[in-house]
Amino acid sequence: MTPAIPDSARRDDLPTSVPLLDVSRGNAMLRDEIVEAITRVVDSGRFLHGPDVARLEETLAAICDARHAIGCASGSDALLLALMAFDVGPGDEVIVPSFTFFATASCVWRLGARVVFADVDPVTFNLDPAKVEEAITPATRAIIPVHLYGQCADMDALLEIARHNDLRVIEDAAQSVGAEYHGHPAGSLGDVGCISFYPTKNLGGYGDGGMVVTNDESLAEKIRRLAAHGMKTRYYHSLVGINSRLDSIQAAVLNVKLAQLGRWTNDRRANAKRYHELFAAAHLDQRLVLPKELPDRYHVWNQYTIRVPHGRRDELRAKLTERNVGSEIYYPVPLHLQECFRTLGYRRGSLPVTERLCQEALSLPIFPELTAAEQDRVVQVIRDVVLDERAAA
Ligand SMILES: *Cc1c(COP(=O)(O)O)cnc(C)c1O
């Protein structure tokens, strides 16, 4: 059934504020279980390398259809560890999108390799394989496709390019745990997958956390060693690694939350479907560009990101804020134009699609516990602004 357009008759019934994300709603129903799990860690005294970490690694490996999973301190570290495991360093180039979170590129920079930005596809927001191909040089070592907002990048094309050019593929699956591409889960499509447990991700902890997944046993062993200062035997350092561990307390929290991940993903998907119906019913689908789930993908909707064309995005966002509807711009400044990367020589116009998306993208509330009335309110406010009607509400 197509939901009714929120109309003026219901105007007063709708909530007066809608958060972009309210993590406390998801936590409320699990609170006792989580406190119990944390208490068990406190009582055990095993704050690192506890049984909860091993259990989480096993479960995540299964979710990602990967043979190995290695917990680490953050999604950012997961990316860094993956590149370190491939010995990426000075003289190497790594191709990444510019329309992503900073960590996708900073890991390359930190290892002394050259960050090479490629433009993205305007429909999926993900790396455009043709642009990746153009960016390849003899120094290229790896590609980091990001599965942005919860939908997988065009992996067949990217893996084909990688195979032809002998490149490693590191999936930045920070926003896309549980997403699928042709029925295969994100994380094990390339050589290595990197996951984040940052609180706003689909599987979010009570702090930082991350995981690397891979099917390659020797690579897994190397990553585990690199995450422990290059030690296998204590105080014998075969490699120069870093200290990056997943806390037992985080793992305990995540193990409790994991049981809900499937349901939460379904709720996010239902919310996305309902937005589509509401926007279509309000005839906003012709004024805005709605996000699309491609037929061969399973989108997990970490973000529901619309495009607001004709330079009206910031005005719409201001109006949403004024009316207490949460929204966010992921990402306002493309990475190739960030001050810290200016020596790379990119300029305005270098990546036209990315730059346009930075002007047009607007993420709306999509979290699992978002109510139908809250969604109605979001669409109502957007309709008022975009159709320029009833602006006095
Ligand atoms: C969140 C995120 C990261 C980094 O994860 P942290 O756990 O915050 O370090 C990397 N890449 C993308 C695309 C992200 O969204």
XYZ file of N, CA and C and ligand atoms in Angstrom, residues 73-77 79 100-101 103-104 146 148 172 174-175 195-198 201 208-210 302 331, ligand 1:
90
model
N 41.568 -1.504 16.195
C 41.059 -0.391 16.998
C 40.028 0.491 16.292
N 39.993 0.457 14.964
C 39.049 1.316 14.235
C 39.000 0.895 12.776
N 38.022 1.425 12.065
C 37.959 1.202 10.623
C 39.149 1.853 9.931
N 39.578 2.988 10.454
C 40.746 3.671 9.881
C 41.984 2.786 9.986
N 42.165 2.161 11.151
C 43.308 1.261 11.326
C 43.177 0.029 10.442
N 42.032 -0.137 7.467
C 42.536 0.259 6.146
C 44.062 0.370 6.155
N 34.364 10.362 -0.200
C 34.357 9.361 0.868
C 34.845 10.017 2.139
N 34.845 9.231 3.221
C 35.413 9.716 4.472
C 36.941 9.742 4.357
N 39.477 8.764 5.989
C 40.351 7.616 6.291
C 40.682 6.777 5.065
N 39.807 6.788 4.048
C 40.059 6.006 2.836
C 41.339 6.477 2.144
N 35.136 2.090 -2.096
C 34.312 2.300 -0.902
C 32.888 1.891 -1.265
N 29.902 3.031 -0.501
C 29.408 4.204 0.210
C 27.919 4.112 0.539
N 36.693 -0.830 1.293
C 36.317 -0.033 2.450
C 34.827 -0.291 2.692
N 33.333 0.056 5.566
C 33.021 0.685 6.863
C 31.531 0.980 7.007
N 30.878 1.341 5.908
C 29.461 1.720 5.968
C 28.545 0.592 5.490
N 36.190 -3.063 8.040
C 34.907 -2.761 8.669
C 35.129 -1.823 9.846
N 34.156 -0.967 10.093
C 34.228 -0.028 11.218
C 33.061 -0.272 12.166
N 33.333 -0.151 13.452
C 32.279 -0.241 14.465
C 32.032 1.108 15.128
N 32.405 2.176 14.466
C 32.116 3.529 14.939
C 30.616 3.597 15.251
N 27.793 3.574 12.597
C 27.747 2.558 11.530
C 26.609 1.574 11.820
N 35.286 3.284 19.648
C 35.911 2.896 18.378
C 36.156 1.399 18.305
N 36.184 0.905 17.088
C 36.516 -0.496 16.848
C 36.505 -0.748 15.357
N 37.223 -1.779 14.940
C 37.247 -2.111 13.520
C 37.629 -3.553 13.307
N 23.163 2.563 5.249
C 23.764 3.305 6.363
C 23.338 4.772 6.274
N 29.679 14.299 1.693
C 30.712 15.029 2.406
C 30.786 16.410 1.788
C 33.662 5.389 9.202
C 34.482 5.219 8.002
C 35.840 4.884 8.057
C 36.655 4.882 9.316
O 36.158 4.148 10.352
P 36.546 4.559 11.859
O 36.145 3.339 12.627
O 35.768 5.765 12.211
O 38.008 4.793 11.907
C 36.502 4.627 6.866
N 35.872 4.737 5.686
C 34.582 5.083 5.588
C 33.946 5.164 4.248
C 33.833 5.358 6.741
O 32.565 5.721 6.626
